[in-house]
Amino acid sequence: GDQVKQSPSALSLQEGTNSALRCNFSIATTTVQWFLQNPRGSLMNLFYLVPGTKENGRLKSTFNSKESYSTLHIRDAQLEDSGTYFCAALNYGGSGNKLIFGTGTLLSVKP
Amino acid sequence: DPKIIQKPKYLVAVTGSEKILICEQYLGHNAMYWYRQSAKKPLEFMFSYSYQKLMDNQTASSRFQPQSSKKNHLDLQITALKPDDSATYFCASSQRGGGAEQFFGPGTRLTVL
């Protein structure tokens, strides 16, 4: 099943506007990562979160482990923010750890 | 300078052949991973290694075999290639195996004809 549900699947923003992406988890996790996959396919690390909030420039992310969700807020969207955003839940235990990815949000920022 | 190197960037193979995907990391990490991204599925975990030992294998097929000749190398050998194996294969690494942040290489895009 969908252990990591990401929404929306696609989003179009006008340059300069704000928006939020969300991930809901149906698996227990204590750590979340957010990535941006650029049009060339490279995965760039955005956030590594234990429960709480982090901010980096125009991006802010929150992970609420009790309610099993994480959000990524984009403020003042720029053209270079376009790409596919993935959240991933870290599932780890005695056999090592693995990231379980959502299906992504395709963001298009337009001038 | 790239910290995680994957070679080649693009790879075209014929059905039934064998290929090796190369991954080297220069982050000083002790854990390495392989993930796959295809058009049909989201990024999915394949293998994890810690200190050159296999920790987890989520790949049903034995046609996929990781090979770790050095601490900072984790290659992926794929035998008897099928068109369904066409995907981008990402190598990743983390400082340790227990919950640390994972960083990804640029990927190898494999097309099987």
Short mmCIF file of C-alpha atoms in Angstrom, two decimals:
data_model
loop_
_atom_site.label_atom_id
_atom_site.label_comp_id
_atom_site.label_asym_id
_atom_site.label_seq_id
_atom_site.Cartn_x
_atom_site.Cartn_y
_atom_site.Cartn_z
CA GLY A 1 0.00 0.00 0.00
CA ASP A 2 0.91 3.65 0.01
CA GLN A 3 3.03 4.01 3.10
CA VAL A 4 3.97 7.58 2.21
CA LYS A 5 1.23 9.64 0.59
CA GLN A 6 2.28 12.92 -0.94
CA SER A 7 0.00 15.75 -2.02
CA PRO A 8 -0.63 17.44 -4.31
CA SER A 9 0.78 15.34 -7.14
CA ALA A 10 1.30 18.46 -9.25
CA LEU A 11 1.28 22.17 -8.55
CA SER A 12 1.64 25.30 -10.64
CA LEU A 13 2.67 28.50 -8.90
CA GLN A 14 3.09 32.06 -9.99
CA GLU A 15 6.51 33.45 -9.24
CA GLY A 16 6.52 35.20 -5.87
CA THR A 17 3.64 33.22 -4.34
CA ASN A 18 3.64 30.75 -1.45
CA SER A 19 2.49 27.17 -1.14
CA ALA A 20 2.76 24.04 0.96
CA LEU A 21 3.36 20.39 0.16
CA ARG A 22 2.33 17.59 2.47
CA CYS A 23 3.23 14.00 3.25
CA ASN A 24 1.16 11.63 5.35
CA PHE A 25 2.75 8.49 6.75
CA SER A 26 1.07 5.18 7.49
CA ILE A 27 4.30 3.70 8.81
CA ALA A 28 6.05 4.54 12.05
CA THR A 29 9.01 6.76 11.43
CA THR A 30 11.20 9.01 13.53
CA THR A 31 13.00 10.79 10.71
CA VAL A 32 11.93 12.41 7.45
CA GLN A 33 13.93 13.68 4.50
CA TRP A 34 12.81 16.08 1.77
CA PHE A 35 14.47 16.17 -1.65
CA LEU A 36 14.21 18.21 -4.82
CA GLN A 37 14.79 16.33 -8.06
CA ASN A 38 15.86 18.78 -10.74
CA PRO A 39 15.04 18.42 -14.44
CA ARG A 40 18.40 16.66 -14.99
CA GLY A 41 17.35 14.01 -12.49
CA SER A 42 19.69 14.79 -9.60
CA LEU A 43 18.32 14.51 -6.06
CA MET A 44 19.21 17.44 -3.85
CA ASN A 45 18.82 17.19 -0.07
CA LEU A 46 16.53 19.87 1.33
CA PHE A 47 15.80 18.80 4.89
CA TYR A 48 16.60 16.02 7.32
CA LEU A 49 14.05 16.18 10.15
CA VAL A 50 13.41 14.60 13.48
CA PRO A 51 10.11 15.84 14.97
CA GLY A 52 10.10 19.61 14.84
CA THR A 53 10.65 22.40 12.35
CA LYS A 54 13.60 23.55 10.26
CA GLU A 55 13.99 26.55 8.04
CA ASN A 56 16.41 27.24 5.21
CA GLY A 57 15.99 30.45 3.26
CA ARG A 58 12.57 30.44 1.63
CA LEU A 59 11.87 26.86 2.63
CA LYS A 60 10.47 25.65 5.93
CA SER A 61 9.63 22.09 6.88
CA THR A 62 7.81 20.54 9.80
CA PHE A 63 7.60 16.94 10.91
CA ASN A 64 4.86 15.95 13.34
CA SER A 65 5.52 12.35 14.36
CA LYS A 66 2.45 12.07 16.62
CA GLU A 67 0.10 12.87 13.77
CA SER A 68 2.32 11.22 11.16
CA TYR A 69 2.74 14.01 8.67
CA SER A 70 5.31 16.41 7.33
CA THR A 71 4.93 19.64 5.40
CA LEU A 72 7.22 21.68 3.19
CA HIS A 73 6.42 25.37 2.84
CA ILE A 74 7.78 27.37 -0.08
CA ARG A 75 7.76 31.12 0.32
CA ASP A 76 8.21 33.59 -2.56
CA ALA A 77 8.50 30.85 -5.19
CA GLN A 78 11.22 31.37 -7.81
CA LEU A 79 11.65 29.82 -11.25
CA GLU A 80 14.56 27.73 -10.01
CA ASP A 81 12.28 26.05 -7.45
CA SER A 82 10.68 24.08 -10.29
CA GLY A 83 11.18 20.33 -10.14
CA THR A 84 9.81 17.32 -8.33
CA TYR A 85 9.74 17.35 -4.55
CA PHE A 86 9.94 14.06 -2.69
CA CYS A 87 9.48 13.29 0.95
CA ALA A 88 10.83 10.07 2.38
CA ALA A 89 10.32 8.34 5.69
CA LEU A 90 13.28 6.63 7.24
CA ASN A 91 12.49 3.10 8.26
CA TYR A 92 15.29 1.62 10.29
CA GLY A 93 15.99 -1.24 12.56
CA GLY A 94 18.37 -4.07 13.09
CA SER A 95 18.64 -4.86 9.40
CA GLY A 96 19.81 -1.41 8.42
CA ASN A 97 17.85 1.57 7.26
CA LYS A 98 15.96 2.48 4.15
CA LEU A 99 14.07 5.48 2.88
CA ILE A 100 10.48 4.95 1.81
CA PHE A 101 9.59 7.60 -0.75
CA GLY A 102 6.37 9.33 -1.63
CA THR A 103 5.30 9.62 -5.24
CA GLY A 104 6.41 13.24 -5.50
CA THR A 105 4.95 16.66 -6.20
CA LEU A 106 5.78 18.12 -9.60
CA LEU A 107 6.13 21.85 -9.07
CA SER A 108 6.13 24.31 -11.94
CA VAL A 109 6.85 27.95 -11.14
CA LYS A 110 5.77 30.35 -13.86
CA PRO A 111 6.86 33.96 -14.41
CA ASP B 1 33.74 18.21 -6.81
CA PRO B 2 31.13 15.46 -6.85
CA LYS B 3 31.09 13.52 -3.60
CA ILE B 4 29.22 10.49 -4.91
CA ILE B 5 30.25 9.30 -8.34
CA GLN B 6 28.15 6.96 -10.44
CA LYS B 7 29.32 5.53 -13.73
CA PRO B 8 28.19 5.46 -16.42
CA LYS B 9 25.62 8.24 -16.54
CA TYR B 10 23.71 6.51 -19.34
CA LEU B 11 23.73 2.85 -20.27
CA VAL B 12 22.00 0.98 -23.07
CA ALA B 13 21.93 -2.81 -22.96
CA VAL B 14 20.30 -5.63 -24.86
CA THR B 15 17.94 -8.12 -23.26
CA GLY B 16 19.80 -11.01 -21.67
CA SER B 17 23.09 -9.20 -21.22
CA GLU B 18 24.91 -8.30 -18.01
CA LYS B 19 25.99 -4.88 -16.80
CA ILE B 20 27.75 -3.42 -13.77
CA LEU B 21 26.82 -0.03 -12.37
CA ILE B 22 29.63 1.71 -10.50
CA CYS B 23 29.29 3.78 -7.34
CA GLU B 24 32.03 5.48 -5.31
CA GLN B 25 31.52 7.89 -2.44
CA TYR B 26 34.07 10.33 -1.04
CA LEU B 27 32.09 11.49 1.98
CA GLY B 28 33.81 9.12 4.39
CA HIS B 29 30.52 7.32 4.99
CA ASN B 30 30.19 3.79 6.32
CA ALA B 31 26.79 2.88 4.87
CA MET B 32 25.81 2.71 1.20
CA TYR B 33 22.58 1.98 -0.61
CA TRP B 34 20.99 1.35 -3.99
CA TYR B 35 17.60 2.71 -5.03
CA ARG B 36 15.71 2.45 -8.29
CA GLN B 37 13.39 4.95 -9.97
CA SER B 38 11.25 3.79 -12.88
CA ALA B 39 8.37 5.36 -14.76
CA LYS B 40 5.95 2.94 -13.11
CA LYS B 41 7.04 3.22 -9.50
CA PRO B 42 8.39 5.86 -7.14
CA LEU B 43 11.94 5.69 -5.87
CA GLU B 44 12.28 2.32 -4.20
CA PHE B 45 14.90 0.89 -1.91
CA MET B 46 16.93 -2.06 -3.17
CA PHE B 47 19.90 -2.77 -0.87
CA SER B 48 21.75 -1.37 2.11
CA TYR B 49 25.32 -2.09 3.17
CA SER B 50 27.10 -1.09 6.35
CA TYR B 51 30.86 -1.53 6.71
CA GLN B 52 30.78 -3.57 3.50
CA LYS B 53 28.24 -6.03 4.87
CA LEU B 54 24.78 -6.55 3.43
CA MET B 55 22.18 -5.26 5.89
CA ASP B 56 18.94 -5.33 3.95
CA ASN B 57 17.81 -6.67 0.58
CA GLN B 58 14.40 -5.69 -0.76
CA THR B 59 15.04 -6.93 -4.29
CA ALA B 60 13.15 -10.09 -5.10
CA SER B 61 15.40 -11.10 -7.96
CA SER B 62 18.84 -12.65 -7.51
CA ARG B 63 19.78 -11.09 -10.85
CA PHE B 64 20.71 -8.00 -8.85
CA GLN B 65 23.94 -8.44 -6.90
CA PRO B 66 25.74 -5.65 -5.03
CA GLN B 67 29.51 -5.85 -4.86
CA SER B 68 31.62 -3.97 -2.31
CA SER B 69 35.32 -4.23 -3.06
CA LYS B 70 36.24 -1.26 -0.88
CA LYS B 71 34.57 0.59 1.97
CA ASN B 72 33.61 3.50 -0.29
CA HIS B 73 32.51 1.38 -3.26
CA LEU B 74 29.21 -0.33 -3.85
CA ASP B 75 28.71 -1.55 -7.39
CA LEU B 76 25.56 -3.20 -8.69
CA GLN B 77 25.79 -6.15 -11.05
CA ILE B 78 22.66 -6.95 -13.03
CA THR B 79 22.51 -10.18 -15.01
CA ALA B 80 20.05 -11.50 -17.60
CA LEU B 81 18.74 -7.98 -18.21
CA LYS B 82 15.07 -7.49 -19.05
CA PRO B 83 13.27 -4.46 -20.52
CA ASP B 84 11.49 -4.05 -17.16
CA ASP B 85 14.88 -3.35 -15.58
CA SER B 86 14.96 -0.04 -17.45
CA ALA B 87 15.15 2.64 -14.78
CA THR B 88 17.44 5.16 -13.18
CA TYR B 89 19.54 3.55 -10.47
CA PHE B 90 20.67 5.77 -7.63
CA CYS B 91 23.46 5.05 -5.21
CA ALA B 92 23.31 6.73 -1.80
CA SER B 93 25.41 6.85 1.34
CA SER B 94 25.15 7.89 4.96
CA GLN B 95 27.60 8.34 7.77
CA ARG B 96 26.31 5.31 9.60
CA GLY B 97 23.51 2.82 9.21
CA GLY B 98 21.29 3.85 12.09
CA GLY B 99 19.03 6.68 11.01
CA ALA B 100 21.58 9.06 9.51
CA GLU B 101 20.88 11.40 6.62
CA GLN B 102 21.29 9.81 3.21
CA PHE B 103 22.89 11.57 0.24
CA PHE B 104 22.36 10.52 -3.35
CA GLY B 105 24.56 10.22 -6.39
CA PRO B 106 23.51 11.55 -9.80
CA GLY B 107 22.15 8.19 -10.97
CA THR B 108 22.74 5.82 -13.88
CA ARG B 109 19.94 5.72 -16.43
CA LEU B 110 19.68 2.18 -17.78
CA THR B 111 17.72 1.33 -20.89
CA VAL B 112 17.26 -2.32 -21.82
CA LEU B 113 16.23 -2.97 -25.42
#
